[in-house]
Coordinates of C-alpha atoms and ligand atoms in Angstrom, one line a residue:
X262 CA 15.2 -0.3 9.9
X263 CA 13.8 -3.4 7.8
X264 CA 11.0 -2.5 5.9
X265 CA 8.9 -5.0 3.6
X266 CA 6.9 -3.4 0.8
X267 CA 4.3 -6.0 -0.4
X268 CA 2.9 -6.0 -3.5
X269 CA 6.6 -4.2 -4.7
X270 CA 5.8 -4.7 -9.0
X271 CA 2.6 -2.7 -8.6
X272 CA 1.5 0.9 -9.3
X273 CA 2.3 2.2 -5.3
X274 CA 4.5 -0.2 -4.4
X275 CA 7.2 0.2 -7.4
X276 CA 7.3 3.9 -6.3
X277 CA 7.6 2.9 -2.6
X278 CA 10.3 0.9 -3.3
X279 CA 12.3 3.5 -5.6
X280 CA 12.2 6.1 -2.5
X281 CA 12.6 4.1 0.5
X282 CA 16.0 3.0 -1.1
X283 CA 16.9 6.7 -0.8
X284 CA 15.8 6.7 3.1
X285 CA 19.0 6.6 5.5
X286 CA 16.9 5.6 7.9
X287 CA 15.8 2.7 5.9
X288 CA 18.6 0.1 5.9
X289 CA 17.1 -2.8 4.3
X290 CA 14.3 -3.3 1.9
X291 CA 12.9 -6.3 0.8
X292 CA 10.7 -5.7 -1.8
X293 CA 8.0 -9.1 -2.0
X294 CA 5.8 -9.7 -5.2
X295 CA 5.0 -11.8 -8.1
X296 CA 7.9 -11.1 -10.0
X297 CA 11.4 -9.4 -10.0
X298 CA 11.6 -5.4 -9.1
X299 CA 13.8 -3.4 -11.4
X300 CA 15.1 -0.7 -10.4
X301 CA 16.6 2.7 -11.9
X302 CA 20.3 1.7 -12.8
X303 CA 21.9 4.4 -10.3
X304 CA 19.3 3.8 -7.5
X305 CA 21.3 2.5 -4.4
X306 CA 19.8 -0.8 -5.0
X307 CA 22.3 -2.5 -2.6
X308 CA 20.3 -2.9 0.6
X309 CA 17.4 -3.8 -1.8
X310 CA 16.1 -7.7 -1.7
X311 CA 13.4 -9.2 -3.9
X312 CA 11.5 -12.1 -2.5
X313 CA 9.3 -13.7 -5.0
X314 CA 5.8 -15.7 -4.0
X315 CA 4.1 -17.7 -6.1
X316 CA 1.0 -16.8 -4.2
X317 CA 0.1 -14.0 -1.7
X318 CA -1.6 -16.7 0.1
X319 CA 2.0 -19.2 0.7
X320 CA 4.8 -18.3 2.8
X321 CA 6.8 -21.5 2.6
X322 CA 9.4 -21.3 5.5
X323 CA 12.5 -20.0 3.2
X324 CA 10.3 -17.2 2.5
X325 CA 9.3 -16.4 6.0
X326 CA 12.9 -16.5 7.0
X327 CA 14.0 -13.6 4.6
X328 CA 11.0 -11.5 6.3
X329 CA 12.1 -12.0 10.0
X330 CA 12.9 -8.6 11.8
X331 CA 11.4 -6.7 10.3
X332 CA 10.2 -3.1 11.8
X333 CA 7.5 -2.5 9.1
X334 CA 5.6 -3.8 6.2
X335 CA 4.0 -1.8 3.5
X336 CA 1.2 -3.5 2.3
X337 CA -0.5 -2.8 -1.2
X338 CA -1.6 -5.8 -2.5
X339 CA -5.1 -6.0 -3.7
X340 CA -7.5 -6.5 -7.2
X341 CA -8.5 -2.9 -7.5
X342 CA -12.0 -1.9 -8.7
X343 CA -11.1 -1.5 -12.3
X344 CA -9.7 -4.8 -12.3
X345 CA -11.9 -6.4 -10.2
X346 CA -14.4 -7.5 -13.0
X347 CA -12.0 -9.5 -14.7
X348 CA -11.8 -11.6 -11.7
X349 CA -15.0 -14.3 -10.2
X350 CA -15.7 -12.4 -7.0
X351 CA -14.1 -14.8 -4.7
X352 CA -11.1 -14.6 -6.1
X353 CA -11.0 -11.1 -5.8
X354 CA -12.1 -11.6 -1.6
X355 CA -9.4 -13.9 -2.0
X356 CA -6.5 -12.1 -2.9
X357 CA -7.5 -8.5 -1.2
X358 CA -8.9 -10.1 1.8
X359 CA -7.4 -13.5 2.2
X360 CA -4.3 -13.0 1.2
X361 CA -3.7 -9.7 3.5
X362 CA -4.4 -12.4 6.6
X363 CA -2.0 -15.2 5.3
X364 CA 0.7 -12.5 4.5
X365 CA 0.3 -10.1 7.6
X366 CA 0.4 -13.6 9.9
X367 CA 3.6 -15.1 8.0
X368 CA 5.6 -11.8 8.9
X369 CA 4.4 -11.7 12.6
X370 CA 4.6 -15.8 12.6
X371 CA 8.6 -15.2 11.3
X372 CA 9.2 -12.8 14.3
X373 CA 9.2 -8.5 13.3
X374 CA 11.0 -6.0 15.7
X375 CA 7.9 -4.8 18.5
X376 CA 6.4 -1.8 17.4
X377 CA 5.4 -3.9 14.3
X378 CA 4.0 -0.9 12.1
X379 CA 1.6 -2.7 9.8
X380 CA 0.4 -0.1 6.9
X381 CA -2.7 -1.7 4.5
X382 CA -3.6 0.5 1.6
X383 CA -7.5 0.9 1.1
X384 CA -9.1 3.5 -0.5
X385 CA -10.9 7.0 0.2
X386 CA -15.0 5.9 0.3
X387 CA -14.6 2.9 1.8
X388 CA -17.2 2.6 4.7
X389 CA -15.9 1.6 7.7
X390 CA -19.6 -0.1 8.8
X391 CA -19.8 -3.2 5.9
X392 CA -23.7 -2.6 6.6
X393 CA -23.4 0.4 4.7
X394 CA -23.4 -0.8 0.9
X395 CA -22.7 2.2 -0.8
X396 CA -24.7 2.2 -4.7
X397 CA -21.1 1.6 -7.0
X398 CA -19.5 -1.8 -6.4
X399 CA -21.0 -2.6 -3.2
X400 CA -19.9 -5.6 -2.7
X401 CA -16.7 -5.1 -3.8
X402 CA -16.5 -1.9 -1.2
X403 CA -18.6 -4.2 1.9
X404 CA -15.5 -6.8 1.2
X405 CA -12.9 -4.3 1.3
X406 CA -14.8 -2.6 4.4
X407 CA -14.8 -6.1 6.4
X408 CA -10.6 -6.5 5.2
X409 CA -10.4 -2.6 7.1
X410 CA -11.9 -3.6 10.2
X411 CA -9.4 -7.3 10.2
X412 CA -6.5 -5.7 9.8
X413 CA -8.0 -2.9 12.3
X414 CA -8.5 -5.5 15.1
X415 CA -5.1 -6.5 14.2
X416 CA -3.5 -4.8 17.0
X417 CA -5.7 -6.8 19.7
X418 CA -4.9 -10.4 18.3
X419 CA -1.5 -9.7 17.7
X420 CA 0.5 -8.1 20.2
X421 CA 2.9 -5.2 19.7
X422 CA 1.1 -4.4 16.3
X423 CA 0.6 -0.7 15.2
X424 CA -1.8 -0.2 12.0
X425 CA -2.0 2.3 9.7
X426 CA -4.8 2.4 6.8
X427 CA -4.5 4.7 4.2
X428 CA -7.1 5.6 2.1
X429 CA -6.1 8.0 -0.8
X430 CA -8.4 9.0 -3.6
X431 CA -7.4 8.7 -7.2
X432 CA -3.7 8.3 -7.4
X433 CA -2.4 10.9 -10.1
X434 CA 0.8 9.4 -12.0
X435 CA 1.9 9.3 -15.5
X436 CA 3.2 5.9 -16.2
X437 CA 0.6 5.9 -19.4
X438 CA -0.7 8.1 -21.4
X439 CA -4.0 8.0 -20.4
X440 CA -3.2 8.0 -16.7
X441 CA -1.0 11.3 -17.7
X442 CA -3.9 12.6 -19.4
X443 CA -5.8 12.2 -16.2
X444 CA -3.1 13.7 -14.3
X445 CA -2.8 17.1 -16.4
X446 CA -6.2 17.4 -16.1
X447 CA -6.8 16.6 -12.1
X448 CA -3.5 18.8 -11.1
X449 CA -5.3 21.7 -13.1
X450 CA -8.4 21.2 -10.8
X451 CA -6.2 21.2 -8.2
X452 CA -5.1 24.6 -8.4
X453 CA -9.0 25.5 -7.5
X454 CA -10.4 22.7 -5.5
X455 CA -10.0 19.3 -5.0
X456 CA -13.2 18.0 -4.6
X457 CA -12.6 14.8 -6.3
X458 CA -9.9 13.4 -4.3
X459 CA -7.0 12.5 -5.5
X460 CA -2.5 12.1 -4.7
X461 CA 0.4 12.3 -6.2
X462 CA 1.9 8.5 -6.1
X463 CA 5.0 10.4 -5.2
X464 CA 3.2 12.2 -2.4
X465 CA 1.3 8.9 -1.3
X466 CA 4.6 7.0 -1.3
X467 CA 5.8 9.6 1.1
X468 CA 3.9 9.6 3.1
X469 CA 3.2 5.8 3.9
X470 CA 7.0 5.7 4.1
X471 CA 7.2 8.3 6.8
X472 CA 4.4 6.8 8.6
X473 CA 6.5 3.7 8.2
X474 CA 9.9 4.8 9.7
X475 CA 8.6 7.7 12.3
X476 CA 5.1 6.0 13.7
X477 CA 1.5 6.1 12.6
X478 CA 0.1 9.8 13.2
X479 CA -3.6 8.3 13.4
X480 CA -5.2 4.7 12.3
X481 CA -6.6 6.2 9.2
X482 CA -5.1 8.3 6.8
X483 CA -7.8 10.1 4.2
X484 CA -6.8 11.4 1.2
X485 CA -6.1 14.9 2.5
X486 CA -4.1 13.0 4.9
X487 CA -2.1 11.3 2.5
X488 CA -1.7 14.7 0.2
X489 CA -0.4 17.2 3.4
X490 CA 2.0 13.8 5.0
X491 CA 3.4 13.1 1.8
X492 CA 4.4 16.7 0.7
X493 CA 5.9 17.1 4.5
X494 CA 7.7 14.4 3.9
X495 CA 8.9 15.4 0.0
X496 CA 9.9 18.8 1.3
X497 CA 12.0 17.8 4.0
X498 CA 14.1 15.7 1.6
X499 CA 14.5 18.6 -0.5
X500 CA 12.2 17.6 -3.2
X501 CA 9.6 20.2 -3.0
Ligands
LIG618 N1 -4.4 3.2 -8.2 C1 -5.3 4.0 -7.6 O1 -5.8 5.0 -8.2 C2 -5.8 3.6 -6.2 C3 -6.7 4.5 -5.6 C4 -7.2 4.2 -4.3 C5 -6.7 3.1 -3.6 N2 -5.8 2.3 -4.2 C6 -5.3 1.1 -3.5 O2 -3.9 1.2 -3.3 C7 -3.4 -0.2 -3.4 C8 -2.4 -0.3 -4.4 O3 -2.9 0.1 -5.7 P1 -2.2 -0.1 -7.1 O4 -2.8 0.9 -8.0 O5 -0.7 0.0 -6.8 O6 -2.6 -1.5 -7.5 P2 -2.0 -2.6 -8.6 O7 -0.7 -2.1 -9.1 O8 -3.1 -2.9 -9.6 O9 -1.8 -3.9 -7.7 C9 -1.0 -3.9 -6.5 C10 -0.4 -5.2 -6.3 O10 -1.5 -6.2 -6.1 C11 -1.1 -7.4 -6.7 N3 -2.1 -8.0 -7.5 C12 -2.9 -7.3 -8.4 N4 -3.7 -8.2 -9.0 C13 -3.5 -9.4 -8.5 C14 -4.0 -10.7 -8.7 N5 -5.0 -10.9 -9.6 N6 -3.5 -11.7 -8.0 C15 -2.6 -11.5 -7.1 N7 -2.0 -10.3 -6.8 C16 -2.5 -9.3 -7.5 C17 0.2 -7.2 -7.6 O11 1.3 -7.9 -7.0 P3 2.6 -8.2 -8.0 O12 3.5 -7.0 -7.6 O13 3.1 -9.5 -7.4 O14 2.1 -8.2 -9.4 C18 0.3 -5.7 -7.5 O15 1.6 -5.3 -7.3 C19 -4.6 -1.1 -3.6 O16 -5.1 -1.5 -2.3 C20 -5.7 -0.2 -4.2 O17 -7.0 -0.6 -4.0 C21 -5.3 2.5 -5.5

């Protein structure tokens, strides 16, 4: 199968992109961002492809060609909430909301395999009724509420379309040190409880990959979801 991982540079999708070229099933990868995606010097990076945007918003037709046929698309692509107040607000809509409609309609526009299996990362608290403006970043979470229910009707406006949100918690990873500070300290909570929701980005990875290649389980994936798919998933490729 083809998959494209979008958004392939950032914290998910690098990690999406380092397993799914370990997937048999997975045949070719093209792996669309900002920038080149390295990879580990003895991954099987052969059926790997990068295709660089300028933009998440432009598809120029060269670039749509390279994503024709494809059988999925991972997409990861957003300004997350730490980031997002760096950003003027519209720009933020523009490249988490925007930007998921230009890119989602360039890959159906270039022709994908039907099932289409569409998978849009969110995040655990979103609400899915944008009248609900929860207290922290509420407009932030009503904008990425209204980009759930686009891609949601997605299906309807676009025939042969299956979606997939996920929405994990924190993702646990230790690419810094203080993101593997955070980690030590959430995997110890874990052992008890894990009342403040959070994933391994292994076990995330898995499991939107799985979802991917073998069909969306249900629409939306929670964080529990995420956590019990993705270690499934680890397990039966020996890694657990
Ligand atoms: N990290 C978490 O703890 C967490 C928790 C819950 C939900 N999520 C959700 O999971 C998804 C992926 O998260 P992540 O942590 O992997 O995010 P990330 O690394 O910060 O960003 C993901 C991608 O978005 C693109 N992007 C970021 N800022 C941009 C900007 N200003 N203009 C254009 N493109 C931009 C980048 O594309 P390039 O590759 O081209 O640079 C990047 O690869 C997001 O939807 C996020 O909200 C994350």
């Amino acid at each position: 199968m083809k998959l494209i991982v979008v958004g392939a540079t950032g914290l998910v999708g690098s990690e999406i992109i380092r397993q799914s070229l370990e997937i048999d099933d997975i045949t070719e990868v093209i792996a669309l961002a900002r920038k080149f995606v390295q990879v580990e010097k003895n991954s099987p990076s052969s059926k790997l492809t990068n295709v660089i945007v300028r933009d998440y918003a432009e598809y120029p037709e060269d670039v749509k060609a390279k994503l024709s046929g494809a059988d999925a698309c991972i997409w990861t692509v957003a300004i997350t909430p730490f980031r997002a107040s760096n950003f003027p607000f519209a720009e933020v809509k523009r490249v988490c909301q925007d930007c998921t409609l230009a890119g989602f309609k360039a890959i159906y526009e270039a022709g994908p395999k039907i099932p289409f299996r569409f998978v849009y990362f969110s995040a655990e608290g979103t609400p899915r009724d944008p009248s609900h403006r929860p207290m922290f970043m509420g407009d932030y979470q009503v904008m990425r509420s209204h980009t759930e229910n686009m891609v949601i009707g997605f299906p309807g406006q676009y025939p042969g379309t299956q979606i997939c949100i996920a929405q994990p918690g924190v993702v646990i990873n230790s690419t810094t040190w203080s993101r593997a500070t955070l980690a030590f300290l959430l995997r110890g909570v874990n052992l008890f409880t894990r009342k403040i929701p959070n994933v391994d980005r292994s076990e995330l990875s898995a499991a939107v990959l799985h979802q991917a290649v073998h069909g969306v389980e249900r629409e939306t994936l929670l964080n529990a979801d995420l956590v019990r798919l993705g270690q499934l998933a680890l397990k039966a490729r020996g890694y657990l």
